CSV table of N, CA and C in Angstrom, one decimal:
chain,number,residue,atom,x,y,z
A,23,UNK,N,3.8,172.7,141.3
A,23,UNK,CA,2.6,172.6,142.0
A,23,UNK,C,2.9,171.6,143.2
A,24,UNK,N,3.0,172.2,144.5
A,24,UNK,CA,3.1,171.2,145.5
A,24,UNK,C,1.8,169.9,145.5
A,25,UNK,N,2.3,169.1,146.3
A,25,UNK,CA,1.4,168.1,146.3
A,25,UNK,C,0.6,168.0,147.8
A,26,UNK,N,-0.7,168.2,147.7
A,26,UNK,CA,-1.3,167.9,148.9
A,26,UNK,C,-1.5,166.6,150.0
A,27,UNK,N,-1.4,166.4,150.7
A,27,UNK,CA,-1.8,165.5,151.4
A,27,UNK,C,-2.9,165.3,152.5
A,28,UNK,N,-3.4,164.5,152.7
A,28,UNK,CA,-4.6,164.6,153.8
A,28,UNK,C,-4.5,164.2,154.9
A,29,UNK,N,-4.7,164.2,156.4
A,29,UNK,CA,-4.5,163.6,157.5
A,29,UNK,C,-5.7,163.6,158.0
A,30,UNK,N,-6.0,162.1,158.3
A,30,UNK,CA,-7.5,162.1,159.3
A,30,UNK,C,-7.2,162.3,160.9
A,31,UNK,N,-8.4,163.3,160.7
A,31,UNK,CA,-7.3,163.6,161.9
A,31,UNK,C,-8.5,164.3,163.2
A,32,UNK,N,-9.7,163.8,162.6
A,32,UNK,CA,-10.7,163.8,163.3
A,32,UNK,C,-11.6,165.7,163.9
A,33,UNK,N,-11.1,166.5,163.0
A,33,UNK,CA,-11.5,167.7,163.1
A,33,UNK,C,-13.2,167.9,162.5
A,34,UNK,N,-14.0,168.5,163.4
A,34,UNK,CA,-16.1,167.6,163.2
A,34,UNK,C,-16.1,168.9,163.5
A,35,UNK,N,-15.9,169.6,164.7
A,35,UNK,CA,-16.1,171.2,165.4
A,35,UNK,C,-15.9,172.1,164.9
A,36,UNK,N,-16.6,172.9,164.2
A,36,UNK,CA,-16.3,173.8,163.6
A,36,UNK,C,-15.7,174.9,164.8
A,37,UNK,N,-16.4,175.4,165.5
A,37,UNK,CA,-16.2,176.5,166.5
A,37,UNK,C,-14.8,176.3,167.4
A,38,UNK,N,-14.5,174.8,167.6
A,38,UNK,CA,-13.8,174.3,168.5
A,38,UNK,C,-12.2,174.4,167.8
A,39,UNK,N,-12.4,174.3,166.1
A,39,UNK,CA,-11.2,173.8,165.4
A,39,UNK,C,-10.7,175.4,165.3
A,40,UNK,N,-11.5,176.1,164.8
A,40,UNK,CA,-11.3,177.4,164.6
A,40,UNK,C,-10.5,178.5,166.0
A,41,UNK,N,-11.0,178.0,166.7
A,41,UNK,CA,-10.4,178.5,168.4
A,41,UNK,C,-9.1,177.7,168.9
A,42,UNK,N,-9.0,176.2,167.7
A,42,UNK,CA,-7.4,176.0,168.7
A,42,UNK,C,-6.4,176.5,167.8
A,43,UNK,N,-7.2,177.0,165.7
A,43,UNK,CA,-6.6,177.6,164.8
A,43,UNK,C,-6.1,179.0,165.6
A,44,UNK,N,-6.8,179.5,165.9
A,44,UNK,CA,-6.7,181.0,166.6
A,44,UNK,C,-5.5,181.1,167.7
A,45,UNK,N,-5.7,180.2,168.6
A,45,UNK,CA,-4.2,179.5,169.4
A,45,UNK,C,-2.9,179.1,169.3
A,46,UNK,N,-2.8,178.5,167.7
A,46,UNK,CA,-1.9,178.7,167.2
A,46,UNK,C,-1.2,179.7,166.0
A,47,UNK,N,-2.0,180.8,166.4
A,47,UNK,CA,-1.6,181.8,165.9
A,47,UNK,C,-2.0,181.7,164.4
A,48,UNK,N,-3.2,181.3,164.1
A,48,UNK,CA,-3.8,181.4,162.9
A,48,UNK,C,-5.3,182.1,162.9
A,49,UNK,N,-4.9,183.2,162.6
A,49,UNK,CA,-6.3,184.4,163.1
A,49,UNK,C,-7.4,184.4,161.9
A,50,UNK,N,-6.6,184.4,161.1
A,50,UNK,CA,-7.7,185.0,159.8
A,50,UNK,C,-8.2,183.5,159.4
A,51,UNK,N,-9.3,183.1,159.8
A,51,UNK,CA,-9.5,181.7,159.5
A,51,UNK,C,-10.9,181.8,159.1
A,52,UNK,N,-11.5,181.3,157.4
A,52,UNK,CA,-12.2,181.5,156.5
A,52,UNK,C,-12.9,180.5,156.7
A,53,UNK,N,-14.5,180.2,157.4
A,53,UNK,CA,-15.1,179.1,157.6
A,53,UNK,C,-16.3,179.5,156.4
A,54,UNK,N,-16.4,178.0,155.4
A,54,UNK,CA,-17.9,177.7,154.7
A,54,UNK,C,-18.7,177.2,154.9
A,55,UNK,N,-19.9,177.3,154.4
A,55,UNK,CA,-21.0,176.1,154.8
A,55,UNK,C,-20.8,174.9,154.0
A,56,UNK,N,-20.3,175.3,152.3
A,56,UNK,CA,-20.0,174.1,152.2
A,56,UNK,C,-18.6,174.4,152.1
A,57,UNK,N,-18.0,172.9,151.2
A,57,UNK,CA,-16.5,173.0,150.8
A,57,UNK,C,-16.1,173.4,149.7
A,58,UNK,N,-14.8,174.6,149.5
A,58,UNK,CA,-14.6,175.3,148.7
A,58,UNK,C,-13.1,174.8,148.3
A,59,UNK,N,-13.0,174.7,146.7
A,59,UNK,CA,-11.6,174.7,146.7
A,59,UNK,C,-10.5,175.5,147.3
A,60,UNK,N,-9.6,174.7,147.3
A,60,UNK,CA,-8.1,175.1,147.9
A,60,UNK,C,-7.2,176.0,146.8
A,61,UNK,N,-6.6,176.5,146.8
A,61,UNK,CA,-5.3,177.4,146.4
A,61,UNK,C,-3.8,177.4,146.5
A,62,UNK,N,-3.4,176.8,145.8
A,62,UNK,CA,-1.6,176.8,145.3
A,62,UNK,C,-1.1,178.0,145.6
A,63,UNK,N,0.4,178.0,146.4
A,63,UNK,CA,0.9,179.6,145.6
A,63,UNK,C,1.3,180.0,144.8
A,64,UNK,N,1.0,179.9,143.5
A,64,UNK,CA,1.0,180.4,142.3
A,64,UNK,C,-0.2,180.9,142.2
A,65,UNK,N,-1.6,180.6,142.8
A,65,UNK,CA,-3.2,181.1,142.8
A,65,UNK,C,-4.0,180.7,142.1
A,66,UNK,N,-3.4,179.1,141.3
A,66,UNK,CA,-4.0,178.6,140.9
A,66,UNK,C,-5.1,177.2,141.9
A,67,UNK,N,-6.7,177.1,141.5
A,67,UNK,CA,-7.2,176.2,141.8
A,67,UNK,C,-6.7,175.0,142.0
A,68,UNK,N,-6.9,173.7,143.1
A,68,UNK,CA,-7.0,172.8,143.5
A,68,UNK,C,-7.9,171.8,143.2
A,69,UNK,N,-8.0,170.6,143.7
A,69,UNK,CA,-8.9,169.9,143.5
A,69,UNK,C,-9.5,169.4,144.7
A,70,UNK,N,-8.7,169.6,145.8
A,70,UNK,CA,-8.9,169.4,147.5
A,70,UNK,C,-10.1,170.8,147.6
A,71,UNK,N,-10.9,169.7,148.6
A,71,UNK,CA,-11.7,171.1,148.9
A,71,UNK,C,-12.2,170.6,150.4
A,72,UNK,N,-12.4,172.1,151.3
A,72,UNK,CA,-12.4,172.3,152.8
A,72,UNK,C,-13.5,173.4,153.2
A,73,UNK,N,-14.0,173.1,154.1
A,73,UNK,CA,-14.7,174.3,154.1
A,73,UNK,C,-13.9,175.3,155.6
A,74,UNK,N,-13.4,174.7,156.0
A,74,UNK,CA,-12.2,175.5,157.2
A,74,UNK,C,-10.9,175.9,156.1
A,75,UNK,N,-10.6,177.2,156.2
A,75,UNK,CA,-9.1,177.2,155.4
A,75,UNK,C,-8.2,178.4,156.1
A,76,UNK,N,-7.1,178.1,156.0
A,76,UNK,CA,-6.4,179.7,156.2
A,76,UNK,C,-5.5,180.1,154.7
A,77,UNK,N,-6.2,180.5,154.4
A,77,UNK,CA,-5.7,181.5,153.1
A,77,UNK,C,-3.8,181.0,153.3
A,78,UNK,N,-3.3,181.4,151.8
A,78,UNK,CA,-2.4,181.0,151.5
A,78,UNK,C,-1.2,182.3,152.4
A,79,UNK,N,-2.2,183.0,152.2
A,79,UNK,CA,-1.4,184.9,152.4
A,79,UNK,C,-1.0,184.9,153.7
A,80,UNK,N,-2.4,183.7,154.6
A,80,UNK,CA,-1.9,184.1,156.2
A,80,UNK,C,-1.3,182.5,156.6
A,81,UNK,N,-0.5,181.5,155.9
A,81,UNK,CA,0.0,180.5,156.1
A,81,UNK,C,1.5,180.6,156.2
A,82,UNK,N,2.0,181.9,155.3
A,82,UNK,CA,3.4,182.8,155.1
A,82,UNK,C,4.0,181.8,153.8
A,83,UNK,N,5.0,183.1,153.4
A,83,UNK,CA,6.1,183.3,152.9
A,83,UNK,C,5.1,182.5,151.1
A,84,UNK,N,5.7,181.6,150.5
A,84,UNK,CA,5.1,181.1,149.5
A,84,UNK,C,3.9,180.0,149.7
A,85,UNK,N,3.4,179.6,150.5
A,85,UNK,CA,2.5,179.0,151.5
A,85,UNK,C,1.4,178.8,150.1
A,86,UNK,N,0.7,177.3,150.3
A,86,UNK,CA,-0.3,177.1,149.9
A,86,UNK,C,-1.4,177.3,150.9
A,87,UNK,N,-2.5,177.1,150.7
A,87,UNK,CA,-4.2,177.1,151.3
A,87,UNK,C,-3.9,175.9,152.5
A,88,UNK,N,-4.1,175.9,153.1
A,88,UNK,CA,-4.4,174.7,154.6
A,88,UNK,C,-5.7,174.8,154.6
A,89,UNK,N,-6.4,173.4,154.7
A,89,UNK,CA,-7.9,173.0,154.3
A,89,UNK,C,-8.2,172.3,155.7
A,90,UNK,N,-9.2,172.3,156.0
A,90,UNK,CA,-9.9,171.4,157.3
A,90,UNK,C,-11.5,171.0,156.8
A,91,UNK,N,-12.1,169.6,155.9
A,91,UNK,CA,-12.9,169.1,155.7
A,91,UNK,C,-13.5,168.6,157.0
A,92,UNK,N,-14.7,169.5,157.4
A,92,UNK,CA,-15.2,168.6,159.1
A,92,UNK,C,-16.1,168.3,158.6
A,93,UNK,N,-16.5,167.4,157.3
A,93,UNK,CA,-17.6,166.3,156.8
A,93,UNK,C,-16.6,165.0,157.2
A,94,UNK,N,-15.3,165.5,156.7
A,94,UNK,CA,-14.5,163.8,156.8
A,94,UNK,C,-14.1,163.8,157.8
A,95,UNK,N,-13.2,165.2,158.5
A,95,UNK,CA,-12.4,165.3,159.3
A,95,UNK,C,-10.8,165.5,159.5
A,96,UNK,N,-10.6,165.6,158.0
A,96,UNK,CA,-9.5,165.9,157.3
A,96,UNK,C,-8.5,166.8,157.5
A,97,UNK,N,-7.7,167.4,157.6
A,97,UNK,CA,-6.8,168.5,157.4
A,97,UNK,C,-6.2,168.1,156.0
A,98,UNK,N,-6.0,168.9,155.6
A,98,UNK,CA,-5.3,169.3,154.4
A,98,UNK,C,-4.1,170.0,154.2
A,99,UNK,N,-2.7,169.3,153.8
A,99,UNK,CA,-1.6,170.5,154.0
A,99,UNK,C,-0.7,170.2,152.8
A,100,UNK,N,-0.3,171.1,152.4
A,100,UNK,CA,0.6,170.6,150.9
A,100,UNK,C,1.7,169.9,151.9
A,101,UNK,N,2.8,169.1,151.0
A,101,UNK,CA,4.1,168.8,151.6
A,101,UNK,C,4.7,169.9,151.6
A,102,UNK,N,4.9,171.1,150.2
A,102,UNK,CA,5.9,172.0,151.0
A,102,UNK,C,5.6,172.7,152.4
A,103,UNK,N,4.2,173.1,152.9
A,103,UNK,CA,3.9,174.0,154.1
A,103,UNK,C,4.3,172.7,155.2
A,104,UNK,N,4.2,171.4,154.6
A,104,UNK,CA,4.5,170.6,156.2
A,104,UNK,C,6.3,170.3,156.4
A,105,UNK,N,6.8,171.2,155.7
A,105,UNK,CA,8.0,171.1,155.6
A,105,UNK,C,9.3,172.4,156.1
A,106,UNK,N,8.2,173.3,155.6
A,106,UNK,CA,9.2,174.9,155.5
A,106,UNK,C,8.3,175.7,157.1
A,107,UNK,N,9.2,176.0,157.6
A,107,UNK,CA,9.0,176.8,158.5
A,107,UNK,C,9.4,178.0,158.8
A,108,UNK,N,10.3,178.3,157.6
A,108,UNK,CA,11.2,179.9,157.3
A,108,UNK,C,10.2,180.9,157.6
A,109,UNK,N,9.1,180.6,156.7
A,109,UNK,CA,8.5,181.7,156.4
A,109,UNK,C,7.0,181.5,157.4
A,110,UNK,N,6.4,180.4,157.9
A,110,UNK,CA,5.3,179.9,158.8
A,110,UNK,C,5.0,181.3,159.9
A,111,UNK,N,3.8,181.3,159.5
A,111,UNK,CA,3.1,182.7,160.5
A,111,UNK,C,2.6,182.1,161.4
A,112,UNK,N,2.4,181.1,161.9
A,112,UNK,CA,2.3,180.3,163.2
A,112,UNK,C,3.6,180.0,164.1
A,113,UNK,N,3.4,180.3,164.7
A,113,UNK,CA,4.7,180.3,166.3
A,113,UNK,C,5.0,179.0,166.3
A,114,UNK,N,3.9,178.1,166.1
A,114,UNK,CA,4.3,176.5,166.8
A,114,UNK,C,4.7,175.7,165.4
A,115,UNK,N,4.0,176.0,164.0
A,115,UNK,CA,4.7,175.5,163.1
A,115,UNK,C,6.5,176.2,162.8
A,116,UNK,N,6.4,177.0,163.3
A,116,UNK,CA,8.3,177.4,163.6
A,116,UNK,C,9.0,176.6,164.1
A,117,UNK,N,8.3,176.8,165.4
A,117,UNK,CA,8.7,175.5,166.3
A,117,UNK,C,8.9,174.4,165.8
A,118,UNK,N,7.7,173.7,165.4
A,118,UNK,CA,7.9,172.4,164.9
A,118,UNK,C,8.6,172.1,163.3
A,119,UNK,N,9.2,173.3,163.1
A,119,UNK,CA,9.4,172.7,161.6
A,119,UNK,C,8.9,172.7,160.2
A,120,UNK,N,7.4,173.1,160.4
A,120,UNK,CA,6.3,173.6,159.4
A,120,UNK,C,5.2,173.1,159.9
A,121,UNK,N,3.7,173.0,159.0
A,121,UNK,CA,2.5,172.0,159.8
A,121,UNK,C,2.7,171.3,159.1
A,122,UNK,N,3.4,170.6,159.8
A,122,UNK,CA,3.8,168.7,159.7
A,122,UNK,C,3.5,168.2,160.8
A,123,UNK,N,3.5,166.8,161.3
A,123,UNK,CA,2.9,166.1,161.9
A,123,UNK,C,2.6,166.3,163.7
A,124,UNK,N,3.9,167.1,164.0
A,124,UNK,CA,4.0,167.7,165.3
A,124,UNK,C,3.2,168.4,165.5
A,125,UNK,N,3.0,169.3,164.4
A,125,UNK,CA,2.3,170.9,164.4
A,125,UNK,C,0.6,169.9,164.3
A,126,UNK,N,0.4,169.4,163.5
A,126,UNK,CA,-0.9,168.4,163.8
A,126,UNK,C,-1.3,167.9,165.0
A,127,UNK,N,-0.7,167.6,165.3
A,127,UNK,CA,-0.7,166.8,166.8
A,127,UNK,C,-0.7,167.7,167.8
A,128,UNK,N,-0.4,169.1,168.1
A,128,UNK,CA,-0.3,169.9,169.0
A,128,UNK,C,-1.9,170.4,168.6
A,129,UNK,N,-2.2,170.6,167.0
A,129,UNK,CA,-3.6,171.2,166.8
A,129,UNK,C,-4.6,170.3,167.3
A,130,UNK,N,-4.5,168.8,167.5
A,130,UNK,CA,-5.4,168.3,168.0
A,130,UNK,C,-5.5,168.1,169.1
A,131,UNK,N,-4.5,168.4,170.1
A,131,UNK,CA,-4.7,168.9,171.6
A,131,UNK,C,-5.0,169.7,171.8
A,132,UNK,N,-4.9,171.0,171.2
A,132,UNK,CA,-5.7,171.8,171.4
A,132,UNK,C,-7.6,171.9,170.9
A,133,UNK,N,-7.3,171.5,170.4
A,133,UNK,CA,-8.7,171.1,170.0
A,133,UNK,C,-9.9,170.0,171.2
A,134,UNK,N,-8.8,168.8,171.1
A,134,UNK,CA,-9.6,167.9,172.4
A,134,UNK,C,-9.9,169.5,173.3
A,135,UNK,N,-9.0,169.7,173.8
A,135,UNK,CA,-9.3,170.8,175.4
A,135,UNK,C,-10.5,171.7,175.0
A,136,UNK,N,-10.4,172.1,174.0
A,136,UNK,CA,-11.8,172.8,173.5
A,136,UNK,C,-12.7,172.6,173.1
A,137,UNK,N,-12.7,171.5,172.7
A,137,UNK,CA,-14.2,170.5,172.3
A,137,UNK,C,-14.2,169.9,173.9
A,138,UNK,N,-13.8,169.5,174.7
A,138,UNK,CA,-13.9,168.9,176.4
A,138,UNK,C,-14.5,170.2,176.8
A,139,UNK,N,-13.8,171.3,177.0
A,139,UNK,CA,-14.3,172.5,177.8
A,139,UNK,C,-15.7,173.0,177.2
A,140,UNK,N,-16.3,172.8,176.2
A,140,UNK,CA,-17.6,173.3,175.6
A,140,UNK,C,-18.1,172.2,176.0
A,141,UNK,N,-17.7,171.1,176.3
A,141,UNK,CA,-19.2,170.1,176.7
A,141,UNK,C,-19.1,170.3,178.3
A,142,UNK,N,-18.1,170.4,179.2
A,142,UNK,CA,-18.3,170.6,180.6
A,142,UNK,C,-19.4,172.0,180.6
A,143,UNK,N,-19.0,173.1,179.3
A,143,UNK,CA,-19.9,174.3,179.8
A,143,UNK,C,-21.4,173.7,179.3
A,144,UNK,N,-21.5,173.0,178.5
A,144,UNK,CA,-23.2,172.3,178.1
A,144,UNK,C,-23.3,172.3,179.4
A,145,UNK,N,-22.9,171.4,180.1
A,145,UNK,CA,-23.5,170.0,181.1
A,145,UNK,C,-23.9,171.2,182.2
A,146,UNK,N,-22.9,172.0,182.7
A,146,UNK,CA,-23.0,173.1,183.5
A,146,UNK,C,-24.3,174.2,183.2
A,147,UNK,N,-24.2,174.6,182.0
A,147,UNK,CA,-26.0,175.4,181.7
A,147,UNK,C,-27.0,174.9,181.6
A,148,UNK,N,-26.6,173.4,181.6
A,148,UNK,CA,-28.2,172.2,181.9
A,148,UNK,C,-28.5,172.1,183.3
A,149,UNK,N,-27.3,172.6,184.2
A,149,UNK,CA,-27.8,172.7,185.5
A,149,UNK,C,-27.0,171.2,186.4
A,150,UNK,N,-26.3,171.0,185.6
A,150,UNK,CA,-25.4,169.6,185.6
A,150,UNK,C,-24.5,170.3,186.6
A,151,UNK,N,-23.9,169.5,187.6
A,151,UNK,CA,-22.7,169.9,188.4
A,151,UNK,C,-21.6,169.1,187.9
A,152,UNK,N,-20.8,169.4,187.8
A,152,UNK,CA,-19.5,169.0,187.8
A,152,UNK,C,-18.2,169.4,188.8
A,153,UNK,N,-17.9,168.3,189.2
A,153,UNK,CA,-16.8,168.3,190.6
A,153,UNK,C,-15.8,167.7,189.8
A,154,UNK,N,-14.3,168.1,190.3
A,154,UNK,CA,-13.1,167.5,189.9
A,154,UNK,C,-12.6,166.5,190.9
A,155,UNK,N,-12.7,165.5,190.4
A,155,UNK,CA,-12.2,164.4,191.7
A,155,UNK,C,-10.7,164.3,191.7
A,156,UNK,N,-10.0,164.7,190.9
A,156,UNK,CA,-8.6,164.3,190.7
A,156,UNK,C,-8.2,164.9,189.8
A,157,UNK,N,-6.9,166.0,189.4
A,157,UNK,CA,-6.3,166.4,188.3
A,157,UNK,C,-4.8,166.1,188.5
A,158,UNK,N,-4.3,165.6,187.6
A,158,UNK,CA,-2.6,164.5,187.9
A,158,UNK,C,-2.4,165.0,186.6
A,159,UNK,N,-0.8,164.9,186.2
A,159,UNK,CA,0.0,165.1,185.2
A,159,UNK,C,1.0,163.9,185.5
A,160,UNK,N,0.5,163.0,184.1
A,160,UNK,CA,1.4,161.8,184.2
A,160,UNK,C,2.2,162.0,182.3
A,161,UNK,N,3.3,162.4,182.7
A,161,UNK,CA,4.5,162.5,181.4
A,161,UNK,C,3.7,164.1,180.8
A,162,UNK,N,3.5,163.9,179.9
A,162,UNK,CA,3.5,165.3,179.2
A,162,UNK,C,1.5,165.5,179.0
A,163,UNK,N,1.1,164.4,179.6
A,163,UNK,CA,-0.7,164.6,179.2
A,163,UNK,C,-1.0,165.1,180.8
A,164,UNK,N,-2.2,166.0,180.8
A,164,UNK,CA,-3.0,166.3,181.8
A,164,UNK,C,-4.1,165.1,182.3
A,165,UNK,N,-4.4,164.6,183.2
A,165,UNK,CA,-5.6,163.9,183.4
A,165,UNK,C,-6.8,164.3,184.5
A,166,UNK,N,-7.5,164.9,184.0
A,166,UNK,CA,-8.4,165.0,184.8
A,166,UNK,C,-10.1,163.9,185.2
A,167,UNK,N,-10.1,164.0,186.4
A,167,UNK,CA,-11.4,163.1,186.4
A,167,UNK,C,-12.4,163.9,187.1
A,168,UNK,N,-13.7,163.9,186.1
A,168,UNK,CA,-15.0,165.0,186.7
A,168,UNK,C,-15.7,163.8,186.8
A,169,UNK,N,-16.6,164.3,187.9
A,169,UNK,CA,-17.8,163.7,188.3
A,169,UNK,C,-19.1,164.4,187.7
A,170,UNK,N,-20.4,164.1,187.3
A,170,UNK,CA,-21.4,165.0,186.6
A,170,UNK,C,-22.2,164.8,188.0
């Protein structure tokens, strides 16, 4: 039975988390209202529970359940999935080696830009203007500065 581990990691957005899941090539993504236990691959029950998950089947190869609690803000990833990337149905966990910490880190950039871009489009349907005063790329981050 792998061992899970948890990363705070600040995931609140349901809509937002789900769309940078989608980005990284994780499509079939099972959202609850509340939190449902997790799944080993063997198919046995957990004791971690998420109400974001991608099923074990769409995580690849022997793959346990990947959990996202957005009461705590959690991710949830066994150590084998943040390890094996043989079998990973995500392009960027290949890349990175499994969802391990890189592959984390990429999901929560993607995420920032999608939780930022749904509040510029709030501010915008309130009738809010937004102007770009400046967009610079300093090392590997984008910076932009809006004015409302």
């Amino acid at each position: 039975m792998s061992h899970y581990a948890s990363c705070d990691a600040k995931f609140t957005d349901i809509e937002c988390l789900v769309t940078a899941l989608n980005e990284m090539g994780l499509t079939n993504v099972e959202v609850n209202e509340k939190a449902v236990v997790l799944v080993d691959y063997k198919g046995h029950t957990r004791p971690e529970k998420a109400n974001v998950v991608v099923r074990r089947q769409h995580v690849g190869g022997a793959g346990n359940d990947i959990g996202f609690n957005t009461e705590t803000g959690q991710a949830i990833i066994s150590e084998y999935d943040s390890h094996n990337s043989t079998s990973a149905r995500s392009p960027q966990a290949k890349q990175h080696g499994g969802y391990n910490v890189r592959w984390i880190a990429e999901l929560k950039e993607r995420y920032a830009v999608t939780v930022i871009t749904k509040q510029i489009n709030k501010l915008k349907a309130h009738g809010r203007i937004i102007r770009v005063i400046s967009d610079e790329t300093h090392g590997n981050n984008r910076v932009l500065t809006l004015k409302v």
